[in-house]
């Protein structure tokens, strides 16, 4: 039965860099990484600091490694489901300590999860609001038991996303949402704040880290940049070692400057969509949503706006190249006309929907004669997506639709997506162990108002039940049938328009630091913005 027993080898303790033994590794050195932000402030609360500290200052219980299919246990040494899929027993490693030397045990884990129940804003995956989690209890100093009301073989995937925080430091805090966690205590590889300035922050090694000899590096230096356009020259000049952002013409602007040390690897990542607010006209009309999809030349958008790095996504079923093995080819073919570049058909659908150019100015009006115009929201500084949206508006212009780019700060974007306060927004999809998590984020009613992907307005109690049924079975065949139905539902309702499968943006320099994941040694998906993947990489990086 899938996930009944999670017994994986602890690969995090083994050096994954090919041809290097642990005895050859030099301790020391600083890793320089870019962060797109207006500046750093003294806030070490992992829930209110854009998740910068997960996997660095705060170690996850485990990491579900979608690149290898393994479970990389971290603070936990094992996790086991009961036969009825209603109980998960997590065993912690022996002798864990916080960075201040205090013991880290099961009571800290229980405290950390109950904290998210009492502070719903921190319930990142809705484990409490979803209603299934009944209790989290410590059976002894090393054993934590999660009790569910209903069987759910997928529930365990949520656990890696929650921050384990020290009870002895956090238990007396009155308002956790405004708590900045001064003088932080953590469990990750880098917990010592060496210095913090507006444009730079440096975290250094945890003196009580649970993996002997790790991290190999002394420190991680975060450098503040306003947007991708500032990161590119910093990479070119060797100011940063690890890039996780779009870089224009990477071969000539970065690799060619130092072919021996400048590298990139772009494995498949999330599917990028245009999310439509179906609660508002004209997006409430399915014909309009279909027309907006058919109006786009995805190949041209990828080649010109994204330099050919992504893969155009013609699957209307909601998932892209990352989950290629899960895509039902028959369903994708059945709805392939919805992603075909066909402006003639797009115009006909818009006419059918009553959106016509009445006054002859070249742009369509709504049925009541009022102007048809809308914004497409994107984060200020996300230069690659801004270029994509620019091309999208040009294609819409060709079918008589007036649209415009609306750039906003991250905080506004985050709020608007969760509150459905947008016309159209370019947004990603969930990267997870299994695509059922992506569908949960798209459609589960419990995620509305909490996630970035569920604000489009297409919800159905039957789909809620279908998604929930996935975790009640361990049959791969039954789970495939559920995923097939969800793909068909997505294509039939088109709450978002597929654009392309994003690459995993990953540029790295081996001039000073080595141990990186590569195409030849793909030990983890190289994602900086995922704390679990980040900590695995940090534990393997070392001076060259």
Short mmCIF file of C-alpha atoms in Angstrom, two decimals:
data_model
loop_
_atom_site.label_atom_id
_atom_site.label_comp_id
_atom_site.label_asym_id
_atom_site.label_seq_id
_atom_site.Cartn_x
_atom_site.Cartn_y
_atom_site.Cartn_z
CA UNK A 1 0.00 0.00 0.00
CA UNK A 2 1.41 3.36 -1.02
CA UNK A 3 2.93 5.28 1.91
CA UNK A 4 1.90 2.61 4.42
CA UNK A 5 5.50 2.27 5.51
CA UNK A 6 7.98 5.05 4.92
CA UNK A 7 11.33 3.44 5.50
CA UNK A 8 14.05 5.19 3.51
CA UNK A 9 17.77 5.25 4.02
CA UNK A 10 19.10 8.43 5.53
CA UNK A 11 20.91 9.67 2.47
CA UNK A 12 21.31 13.14 3.93
CA UNK A 13 24.26 11.85 5.95
CA UNK A 14 26.15 10.64 2.89
CA UNK A 15 28.18 12.86 0.63
CA UNK A 16 26.52 12.87 -2.76
CA UNK A 17 29.23 14.60 -4.77
CA UNK A 18 30.72 12.03 -7.09
CA UNK A 19 34.34 11.08 -6.54
CA UNK A 20 34.83 12.92 -3.24
CA UNK A 21 35.22 11.26 0.15
CA UNK A 22 34.31 12.98 3.40
CA UNK A 23 37.92 12.92 4.58
CA UNK A 24 38.94 15.04 1.60
CA UNK A 25 36.47 17.81 2.34
CA UNK A 26 37.81 21.13 3.61
CA UNK A 27 35.76 22.88 6.27
CA UNK A 28 35.12 26.58 5.82
CA UNK A 29 34.07 29.14 3.27
CA UNK A 30 31.02 31.27 2.64
CA UNK A 31 28.25 30.69 0.11
CA UNK A 32 26.83 33.85 -1.49
CA UNK A 33 23.20 33.74 -2.58
CA UNK A 34 20.85 36.42 -3.95
CA UNK A 35 17.45 37.26 -2.46
CA UNK A 36 14.98 39.48 -4.27
CA UNK A 37 13.86 41.87 -1.55
CA UNK A 38 13.84 45.56 -0.73
CA UNK A 39 16.13 44.85 2.21
CA UNK A 40 16.60 42.69 5.27
CA UNK A 41 15.06 43.47 8.64
CA UNK A 42 15.57 41.88 12.03
CA UNK A 43 12.81 39.30 11.74
CA UNK A 44 13.75 35.65 12.25
CA UNK A 45 10.20 34.32 12.51
CA UNK A 46 10.12 31.68 9.74
CA UNK A 47 6.38 32.17 9.23
CA UNK A 48 6.58 35.92 8.55
CA UNK A 49 9.91 36.24 6.73
CA UNK A 50 9.04 34.79 3.31
CA UNK A 51 10.34 31.39 4.39
CA UNK A 52 13.98 32.46 4.05
CA UNK A 53 15.00 30.44 7.11
CA UNK A 54 13.38 27.05 6.49
CA UNK A 55 16.11 24.52 5.82
CA UNK A 56 18.78 26.95 6.97
CA UNK A 57 17.91 28.02 10.50
CA UNK A 58 15.07 25.51 10.96
CA UNK A 59 15.49 21.87 9.95
CA UNK A 60 12.46 19.98 8.54
CA UNK A 61 11.33 16.65 9.93
CA UNK A 62 11.84 15.02 6.54
CA UNK A 63 12.10 15.86 2.86
CA UNK A 64 10.15 14.11 0.13
CA UNK A 65 12.69 14.13 -2.67
CA UNK A 66 10.73 14.26 -5.92
CA UNK A 67 13.95 14.02 -7.95
CA UNK A 68 14.94 10.62 -6.53
CA UNK A 69 11.63 9.35 -5.17
CA UNK A 70 13.21 8.83 -1.75
CA UNK A 71 12.27 10.15 1.65
CA UNK A 72 15.27 12.01 3.11
CA UNK A 73 14.79 11.92 6.85
CA UNK A 74 16.13 14.93 8.73
CA UNK A 75 15.10 15.58 12.36
CA UNK A 76 12.99 12.45 12.08
CA UNK A 77 14.61 9.05 11.54
CA UNK A 78 11.41 7.30 10.43
CA UNK A 79 7.70 7.79 9.83
CA UNK A 80 5.16 4.97 9.77
CA UNK A 81 1.48 4.77 8.84
CA UNK A 82 -0.91 2.49 10.66
CA UNK A 83 -2.75 -0.14 8.59
CA UNK A 84 -5.93 1.97 8.52
CA UNK A 85 -4.01 5.09 7.33
CA UNK A 86 -5.35 7.08 10.29
CA UNK A 87 -2.22 7.27 12.45
CA UNK A 88 1.28 8.46 11.62
CA UNK A 89 4.06 7.69 14.07
CA UNK A 90 7.16 9.85 13.69
CA UNK A 91 10.37 8.83 15.44
CA UNK A 92 12.95 11.57 16.07
CA UNK A 93 16.70 11.01 16.08
CA UNK A 94 18.38 10.50 19.41
CA UNK A 95 20.29 13.34 21.01
CA UNK A 96 18.92 16.25 19.00
CA UNK A 97 19.76 19.73 20.32
CA UNK A 98 18.79 23.28 19.58
CA UNK A 99 21.55 25.67 18.63
CA UNK A 100 21.69 26.97 22.23
CA UNK A 101 22.38 23.45 23.49
CA UNK A 102 18.90 22.74 24.89
CA UNK A 103 17.39 19.33 24.03
CA UNK A 104 15.12 19.13 20.98
CA UNK A 105 12.52 16.45 21.57
CA UNK A 106 8.97 15.36 20.81
CA UNK A 107 7.48 18.09 22.99
CA UNK A 108 8.98 20.72 20.65
CA UNK A 109 7.42 19.02 17.63
CA UNK A 110 4.01 18.81 19.30
CA UNK A 111 4.25 22.45 20.38
CA UNK A 112 5.18 23.52 16.85
CA UNK A 113 2.18 21.85 15.22
CA UNK A 114 -0.32 22.92 17.90
CA UNK A 115 1.04 26.45 17.48
CA UNK A 116 -0.28 26.47 13.90
CA UNK A 117 -3.71 25.44 15.14
CA UNK A 118 -3.81 28.38 17.55
CA UNK A 119 -2.35 30.73 14.92
CA UNK A 120 -4.27 29.85 11.74
CA UNK A 121 -2.14 32.19 9.62
CA UNK A 122 0.72 29.74 10.19
CA UNK A 123 -1.29 26.68 9.15
CA UNK A 124 0.56 26.63 5.82
CA UNK A 125 -1.01 23.48 4.39
CA UNK A 126 -4.38 23.68 6.15
CA UNK A 127 -3.81 20.55 8.22
CA UNK A 128 -6.05 21.89 11.00
CA UNK A 129 -8.55 23.90 8.98
CA UNK A 130 -9.08 20.88 6.73
CA UNK A 131 -10.60 19.11 9.73
CA UNK A 132 -8.86 15.77 9.43
CA UNK A 133 -6.06 16.20 11.96
CA UNK A 134 -7.47 15.40 15.38
CA UNK A 135 -4.41 15.51 17.59
CA UNK A 136 -0.63 15.59 17.80
CA UNK A 137 0.79 13.91 20.87
CA UNK A 138 4.19 12.99 22.29
CA UNK A 139 4.25 9.32 23.31
CA UNK A 140 7.78 9.65 24.66
CA UNK A 141 10.75 11.96 24.20
CA UNK A 142 11.40 10.74 20.66
CA UNK A 143 7.95 9.73 19.42
CA UNK A 144 5.21 11.93 17.98
CA UNK A 145 1.82 10.54 16.91
CA UNK A 146 -0.49 12.31 14.47
CA UNK A 147 -4.07 11.05 14.68
CA UNK A 148 -6.46 11.58 11.79
CA UNK A 149 -10.23 11.36 11.69
CA UNK A 150 -10.20 9.76 8.25
CA UNK A 151 -7.63 7.69 6.34
CA UNK A 152 -5.25 9.86 4.32
CA UNK A 153 -2.15 8.42 2.69
CA UNK A 154 -1.21 11.93 1.45
CA UNK A 155 -1.32 13.69 4.81
CA UNK A 156 2.30 12.94 5.65
CA UNK A 157 3.47 15.03 2.69
CA UNK A 158 2.40 18.14 4.60
CA UNK A 159 4.73 17.58 7.53
CA UNK A 160 7.94 18.74 5.85
CA UNK A 161 6.50 22.22 5.25
CA UNK A 162 5.95 23.10 8.92
CA UNK A 163 8.65 24.79 10.98
CA UNK A 164 9.80 23.04 14.15
CA UNK A 165 10.49 25.83 16.63
CA UNK A 166 11.87 25.74 20.22
CA UNK A 167 9.15 25.59 22.83
CA UNK A 168 11.43 27.08 25.46
CA UNK A 169 11.81 30.25 23.35
CA UNK A 170 8.34 30.53 21.79
CA UNK A 171 5.93 29.34 24.48
CA UNK A 172 5.73 32.71 26.24
CA UNK A 173 5.03 34.75 23.12
CA UNK A 174 1.65 36.51 23.24
CA UNK A 175 1.26 37.48 19.59
CA UNK A 176 3.03 35.05 17.30
CA UNK A 177 2.04 36.87 14.10
CA UNK A 178 4.00 39.97 15.16
CA UNK A 179 6.79 38.05 16.90
CA UNK A 180 10.14 38.76 15.19
CA UNK A 181 12.08 36.05 17.04
CA UNK A 182 15.07 38.14 18.16
CA UNK A 183 18.12 36.19 19.30
CA UNK A 184 16.94 33.17 17.27
CA UNK A 185 17.49 29.57 18.26
CA UNK A 186 17.21 26.92 15.56
CA UNK A 187 18.06 23.40 14.51
CA UNK A 188 19.32 23.89 10.94
CA UNK A 189 22.87 24.03 9.61
CA UNK A 190 23.20 27.83 9.86
CA UNK A 191 21.74 29.46 12.99
CA UNK A 192 24.25 32.08 14.13
CA UNK A 193 23.46 35.59 12.91
CA UNK A 194 26.90 36.99 12.18
CA UNK A 195 25.55 40.32 10.99
CA UNK A 196 22.46 41.86 9.48
CA UNK A 197 22.40 44.95 7.31
CA UNK A 198 19.73 46.27 5.02
CA UNK A 199 21.42 44.79 1.93
CA UNK A 200 23.20 41.79 3.42
CA UNK A 201 22.65 39.14 6.06
CA UNK A 202 25.07 36.42 7.05
CA UNK A 203 24.16 33.23 8.92
CA UNK A 204 26.88 30.93 10.18
CA UNK A 205 27.16 27.35 11.36
CA UNK A 206 25.10 25.82 14.14
CA UNK A 207 27.50 24.69 16.91
CA UNK A 208 25.09 21.90 17.87
CA UNK A 209 24.06 20.64 14.44
CA UNK A 210 22.95 17.03 14.57
CA UNK A 211 25.01 15.83 11.58
CA UNK A 212 28.64 15.43 12.58
CA UNK A 213 31.01 17.45 10.44
CA UNK A 214 28.24 19.32 8.70
CA UNK A 215 27.78 21.80 7.28
CA UNK A 216 31.10 21.90 5.52
CA UNK A 217 30.70 25.62 4.85
CA UNK A 218 31.08 28.20 7.61
CA UNK A 219 28.40 30.67 6.52
CA UNK A 220 25.71 31.62 4.03
CA UNK A 221 25.65 35.25 2.94
CA UNK A 222 22.32 36.57 1.66
CA UNK A 223 22.55 39.58 -0.64
CA UNK A 224 19.60 41.80 -1.40
CA UNK A 225 18.69 42.62 -5.01
CA UNK A 226 15.66 44.46 -6.31
CA UNK A 227 15.01 42.19 -9.29
CA UNK A 228 16.43 39.72 -11.79
CA UNK A 229 18.14 42.47 -13.78
CA UNK A 230 20.46 43.14 -10.83
CA UNK A 231 21.17 39.47 -10.20
CA UNK A 232 22.44 38.82 -13.72
CA UNK A 233 25.45 41.18 -13.55
CA UNK A 234 26.19 39.96 -10.02
CA UNK A 235 26.41 36.39 -11.33
CA UNK A 236 28.57 37.52 -14.24
CA UNK A 237 30.99 39.28 -11.89
CA UNK A 238 31.22 36.30 -9.54
CA UNK A 239 29.59 38.10 -6.60
CA UNK A 240 27.16 35.24 -5.99
CA UNK A 241 27.60 31.48 -6.18
CA UNK A 242 24.03 30.19 -6.50
CA UNK A 243 21.38 31.78 -8.72
CA UNK A 244 17.74 30.71 -8.75
CA UNK A 245 16.24 33.30 -11.03
CA UNK A 246 15.70 33.90 -14.71
CA UNK A 247 18.86 35.04 -16.49
CA UNK A 248 18.63 36.26 -20.08
CA UNK A 249 20.72 34.42 -22.69
CA UNK A 250 22.53 32.38 -20.06
CA UNK A 251 25.03 30.74 -22.43
CA UNK A 252 26.61 33.98 -23.58
CA UNK A 253 26.04 36.22 -20.56
CA UNK A 254 27.17 33.76 -17.87
CA UNK A 255 28.63 30.45 -19.06
CA UNK A 256 30.88 31.90 -21.75
CA UNK A 257 32.62 34.19 -19.26
CA UNK A 258 34.12 31.23 -17.38
CA UNK A 259 33.29 27.92 -19.02
CA UNK A 260 35.29 25.97 -16.47
CA UNK A 261 33.29 27.24 -13.49
CA UNK A 262 30.03 28.86 -14.64
CA UNK A 263 27.24 26.34 -15.10
CA UNK A 264 23.47 25.98 -15.23
CA UNK A 265 21.02 23.10 -15.05
CA UNK A 266 17.33 23.64 -15.81
CA UNK A 267 15.31 20.47 -15.02
CA UNK A 268 11.52 20.61 -15.28
CA UNK A 269 9.63 22.48 -12.62
CA UNK A 270 6.11 23.84 -12.11
CA UNK A 271 3.49 24.58 -14.74
CA UNK A 272 2.89 28.31 -15.25
CA UNK A 273 -0.66 29.49 -15.90
CA UNK A 274 -2.73 32.59 -16.38
CA UNK A 275 -5.25 32.37 -13.54
CA UNK A 276 -8.66 33.85 -14.37
CA UNK A 277 -11.09 35.26 -11.83
CA UNK A 278 -14.19 33.34 -12.88
CA UNK A 279 -16.24 35.13 -10.23
CA UNK A 280 -16.24 38.22 -12.44
CA UNK A 281 -17.44 38.86 -16.00
CA UNK A 282 -16.32 38.22 -18.66
CA UNK A 283 -14.17 35.44 -17.16
CA UNK A 284 -17.29 33.79 -15.75
CA UNK A 285 -18.10 32.75 -19.34
CA UNK A 286 -16.33 29.52 -20.31
CA UNK A 287 -16.26 30.58 -23.95
CA UNK A 288 -14.20 33.63 -23.00
CA UNK A 289 -11.75 31.54 -21.04
CA UNK A 290 -11.36 29.16 -23.96
CA UNK A 291 -10.90 32.06 -26.39
CA UNK A 292 -8.20 33.61 -24.21
CA UNK A 293 -6.35 30.29 -24.35
CA UNK A 294 -6.68 29.84 -28.12
CA UNK A 295 -5.45 33.40 -28.76
CA UNK A 296 -1.94 32.55 -27.53
CA UNK A 297 1.01 31.20 -29.50
CA UNK A 298 2.78 29.33 -26.71
CA UNK A 299 5.79 28.32 -28.77
CA UNK A 300 6.49 31.91 -29.72
CA UNK A 301 6.04 33.13 -26.14
CA UNK A 302 8.57 30.55 -24.93
CA UNK A 303 11.07 31.28 -27.70
CA UNK A 304 10.97 35.06 -27.50
CA UNK A 305 9.89 36.09 -24.01
CA UNK A 306 11.53 33.19 -22.15
CA UNK A 307 14.57 32.57 -24.37
CA UNK A 308 13.46 29.02 -25.10
CA UNK A 309 14.19 27.74 -21.59
CA UNK A 310 10.66 26.56 -20.61
CA UNK A 311 8.61 23.97 -22.48
CA UNK A 312 5.34 25.12 -24.02
CA UNK A 313 2.44 23.42 -22.22
CA UNK A 314 -0.41 22.27 -24.46
CA UNK A 315 -2.02 20.12 -21.78
CA UNK A 316 -5.29 21.67 -20.63
CA UNK A 317 -5.56 19.19 -17.76
CA UNK A 318 -3.71 21.31 -15.20
CA UNK A 319 -0.28 19.67 -14.98
CA UNK A 320 2.88 20.02 -17.02
CA UNK A 321 6.23 18.40 -17.73
CA UNK A 322 7.17 17.90 -14.07
CA UNK A 323 4.33 15.35 -13.83
CA UNK A 324 4.67 14.07 -17.39
CA UNK A 325 4.27 10.42 -16.37
CA UNK A 326 0.90 11.27 -14.78
CA UNK A 327 -0.56 13.08 -17.79
CA UNK A 328 -3.33 11.07 -19.43
CA UNK A 329 -2.43 11.37 -23.10
CA UNK A 330 -5.97 10.56 -24.28
CA UNK A 331 -7.51 13.31 -22.15
CA UNK A 332 -4.81 15.76 -23.21
CA UNK A 333 -5.50 14.95 -26.89
CA UNK A 334 -9.28 15.26 -26.45
CA UNK A 335 -8.94 18.85 -25.23
CA UNK A 336 -5.91 19.81 -27.34
CA UNK A 337 -8.00 22.27 -29.39
CA UNK A 338 -8.20 24.49 -26.29
CA UNK A 339 -4.46 25.13 -26.35
CA UNK A 340 -4.04 25.27 -30.13
CA UNK A 341 -3.04 28.70 -31.48
CA UNK A 342 -6.24 29.54 -33.37
CA UNK A 343 -7.14 33.22 -33.32
CA UNK A 344 -9.95 32.70 -35.82
CA UNK A 345 -11.72 30.34 -33.42
CA UNK A 346 -10.88 32.64 -30.48
CA UNK A 347 -12.59 35.55 -32.23
CA UNK A 348 -15.65 33.42 -32.99
CA UNK A 349 -15.97 32.38 -29.34
CA UNK A 350 -15.67 35.99 -28.20
CA UNK A 351 -18.40 36.96 -30.66
CA UNK A 352 -20.63 34.17 -29.32
CA UNK A 353 -20.05 35.48 -25.80
CA UNK A 354 -21.36 38.91 -26.87
CA UNK A 355 -17.97 40.62 -26.76
CA UNK A 356 -17.89 42.63 -29.99
CA UNK A 357 -16.30 45.80 -31.32
CA UNK A 358 -19.39 47.97 -31.40
CA UNK A 359 -17.81 51.41 -31.83
CA UNK A 360 -15.23 50.37 -34.43
CA UNK A 361 -12.13 51.35 -32.44
CA UNK A 362 -10.56 47.91 -32.85
CA UNK A 363 -11.37 46.75 -29.32
CA UNK A 364 -14.31 44.73 -28.09
CA UNK A 365 -16.95 45.96 -25.71
CA UNK A 366 -19.01 44.00 -23.22
CA UNK A 367 -22.57 43.06 -24.07
CA UNK A 368 -23.86 46.15 -22.23
CA UNK A 369 -21.62 48.40 -24.34
CA UNK A 370 -19.11 49.18 -21.60
CA UNK A 371 -15.39 48.88 -22.43
CA UNK A 372 -13.76 45.48 -22.13
CA UNK A 373 -10.36 45.89 -20.51
CA UNK A 374 -8.48 44.04 -17.82
CA UNK A 375 -5.11 43.85 -16.10
CA UNK A 376 -2.75 40.88 -15.88
CA UNK A 377 -0.98 40.94 -12.54
CA UNK A 378 2.69 40.09 -12.07
CA UNK A 379 5.27 40.82 -9.39
CA UNK A 380 7.43 43.87 -9.95
CA UNK A 381 10.97 42.77 -10.79
CA UNK A 382 10.06 39.34 -12.17
CA UNK A 383 11.49 40.32 -15.53
CA UNK A 384 10.94 37.00 -17.31
CA UNK A 385 7.25 36.90 -16.44
CA UNK A 386 6.84 40.57 -17.25
CA UNK A 387 8.16 39.81 -20.74
CA UNK A 388 5.76 36.86 -21.00
CA UNK A 389 2.79 38.97 -19.96
CA UNK A 390 3.81 41.68 -22.42
CA UNK A 391 3.59 39.15 -25.25
CA UNK A 392 0.26 37.86 -23.93
CA UNK A 393 -1.22 41.37 -24.10
CA UNK A 394 -0.01 41.68 -27.68
CA UNK A 395 -1.74 38.44 -28.69
CA UNK A 396 -4.93 39.59 -26.97
CA UNK A 397 -4.69 42.87 -28.82
CA UNK A 398 -4.76 40.89 -32.07
CA UNK A 399 -8.21 39.47 -31.22
CA UNK A 400 -9.57 42.84 -30.12
CA UNK A 401 -9.03 42.57 -26.38
CA UNK A 402 -7.46 45.42 -24.46
CA UNK A 403 -5.31 44.14 -21.61
CA UNK A 404 -2.38 45.58 -19.70
CA UNK A 405 0.46 44.53 -17.44
CA UNK A 406 -0.07 45.39 -13.79
CA UNK A 407 3.14 45.10 -11.77
CA UNK A 408 2.76 44.96 -7.99
CA UNK A 409 4.93 44.30 -4.96
CA UNK A 410 5.05 40.76 -3.63
CA UNK A 411 2.89 41.58 -0.59
CA UNK A 412 0.13 42.91 -2.85
CA UNK A 413 0.41 39.95 -5.23
CA UNK A 414 0.28 37.49 -2.33
CA UNK A 415 -2.80 39.16 -0.84
CA UNK A 416 -4.63 39.57 -4.15
CA UNK A 417 -4.16 35.95 -5.18
CA UNK A 418 -5.45 34.66 -1.86
CA UNK A 419 -8.40 37.07 -1.79
CA UNK A 420 -9.33 36.68 -5.49
CA UNK A 421 -8.67 40.37 -5.98
CA UNK A 422 -7.46 40.17 -9.56
CA UNK A 423 -8.73 39.97 -13.13
CA UNK A 424 -5.97 37.77 -14.49
CA UNK A 425 -2.68 36.84 -12.80
CA UNK A 426 0.29 34.86 -14.00
CA UNK A 427 1.11 32.31 -11.34
CA UNK A 428 2.78 28.97 -10.85
CA UNK A 429 1.41 25.60 -9.72
CA UNK A 430 2.37 23.38 -6.83
CA UNK A 431 5.53 21.30 -6.97
CA UNK A 432 5.02 18.25 -4.78
CA UNK A 433 5.55 14.55 -4.35
CA UNK A 434 2.44 13.79 -6.41
CA UNK A 435 0.20 15.95 -8.65
CA UNK A 436 -2.77 15.35 -6.34
CA UNK A 437 -1.26 18.11 -4.20
CA UNK A 438 -1.39 20.49 -7.16
CA UNK A 439 -5.09 19.68 -7.59
CA UNK A 440 -5.71 20.19 -3.89
CA UNK A 441 -4.21 23.66 -4.21
CA UNK A 442 -6.28 24.38 -7.34
CA UNK A 443 -9.68 23.18 -6.22
CA UNK A 444 -10.04 22.14 -2.56
CA UNK A 445 -12.49 24.47 -0.85
CA UNK A 446 -10.28 24.44 2.25
CA UNK A 447 -7.54 26.22 0.28
CA UNK A 448 -9.71 29.11 -0.87
CA UNK A 449 -8.45 32.27 0.79
CA UNK A 450 -5.30 30.54 2.03
CA UNK A 451 -3.32 29.55 -1.06
CA UNK A 452 -2.16 31.29 -4.22
CA UNK A 453 -3.85 28.89 -6.63
CA UNK A 454 -7.46 28.49 -5.47
CA UNK A 455 -8.80 32.01 -5.94
CA UNK A 456 -10.10 31.47 -9.48
CA UNK A 457 -13.60 30.61 -8.27
CA UNK A 458 -14.09 27.14 -9.78
CA UNK A 459 -15.09 24.89 -6.91
CA UNK A 460 -17.34 21.85 -6.64
CA UNK A 461 -18.23 19.68 -3.62
CA UNK A 462 -17.94 16.61 -5.82
CA UNK A 463 -14.39 17.58 -6.75
CA UNK A 464 -13.59 18.14 -3.07
CA UNK A 465 -14.77 14.60 -2.41
CA UNK A 466 -12.81 13.24 -5.38
CA UNK A 467 -9.61 14.88 -4.19
CA UNK A 468 -10.18 13.63 -0.65
CA UNK A 469 -10.74 10.08 -1.92
CA UNK A 470 -7.17 9.90 -3.24
CA UNK A 471 -5.75 9.57 0.27
CA UNK A 472 -8.25 6.92 1.29
CA UNK A 473 -6.74 4.33 -0.99
CA UNK A 474 -3.32 2.83 -1.49
CA UNK A 475 -4.21 1.43 -4.90
CA UNK A 476 -2.11 2.98 -7.65
CA UNK A 477 -4.81 2.10 -10.20
CA UNK A 478 -7.53 3.87 -8.22
CA UNK A 479 -5.30 6.88 -7.66
CA UNK A 480 -4.62 7.08 -11.41
CA UNK A 481 -8.37 7.09 -12.12
CA UNK A 482 -8.79 9.99 -9.70
CA UNK A 483 -6.01 11.97 -11.36
CA UNK A 484 -7.57 11.29 -14.78
CA UNK A 485 -10.93 12.66 -13.64
CA UNK A 486 -9.26 15.77 -12.24
CA UNK A 487 -7.47 16.36 -15.53
CA UNK A 488 -10.75 16.14 -17.42
CA UNK A 489 -12.50 18.48 -14.95
CA UNK A 490 -9.72 21.05 -15.29
CA UNK A 491 -9.83 20.97 -19.09
CA UNK A 492 -13.62 21.20 -19.17
CA UNK A 493 -13.74 24.21 -16.85
CA UNK A 494 -10.45 25.97 -17.70
CA UNK A 495 -10.06 28.13 -14.57
CA UNK A 496 -6.54 28.91 -15.70
CA UNK A 497 -4.76 28.97 -19.06
CA UNK A 498 -1.66 26.78 -19.36
CA UNK A 499 1.37 28.59 -20.77
CA UNK A 500 4.50 26.52 -20.24
CA UNK A 501 6.38 24.24 -17.91
CA UNK A 502 8.85 26.40 -16.09
CA UNK A 503 12.43 25.24 -15.85
CA UNK A 504 14.04 25.01 -12.45
CA UNK A 505 16.18 28.13 -12.60
CA UNK A 506 19.57 27.06 -11.29
CA UNK A 507 22.89 28.74 -12.04
CA UNK A 508 25.98 27.88 -10.03
CA UNK A 509 29.68 28.60 -9.84
CA UNK A 510 32.29 26.00 -9.00
CA UNK A 511 35.09 28.55 -8.74
CA UNK A 512 35.05 28.40 -4.92
CA UNK A 513 32.32 25.93 -3.98
CA UNK A 514 31.49 22.44 -5.23
CA UNK A 515 29.11 19.60 -4.36
CA UNK A 516 26.22 20.92 -6.47
CA UNK A 517 23.46 18.72 -7.87
CA UNK A 518 23.93 18.31 -11.61
CA UNK A 519 22.36 16.54 -14.56
CA UNK A 520 24.96 13.81 -14.02
CA UNK A 521 24.40 13.71 -10.25
CA UNK A 522 20.73 14.70 -9.77
CA UNK A 523 20.51 14.02 -6.05
CA UNK A 524 17.81 16.67 -5.52
CA UNK A 525 15.85 19.20 -7.54
CA UNK A 526 18.00 22.36 -7.27
CA UNK A 527 15.39 24.73 -5.84
CA UNK A 528 16.59 27.48 -3.51
CA UNK A 529 13.06 28.52 -2.58
CA UNK A 530 12.17 25.12 -1.09
CA UNK A 531 13.62 24.70 2.39
CA UNK A 532 13.77 20.92 2.21
CA UNK A 533 15.66 20.81 -1.06
CA UNK A 534 17.81 23.73 0.08
CA UNK A 535 19.03 21.98 3.22
CA UNK A 536 20.06 18.86 1.31
CA UNK A 537 22.16 20.97 -1.04
CA UNK A 538 23.69 23.00 1.81
CA UNK A 539 24.77 19.78 3.47
CA UNK A 540 26.66 18.77 0.35
CA UNK A 541 28.36 22.04 -0.61
CA UNK A 542 32.02 22.43 0.28
CA UNK A 543 35.10 24.41 -0.66
CA UNK A 544 36.56 23.31 -3.95
#
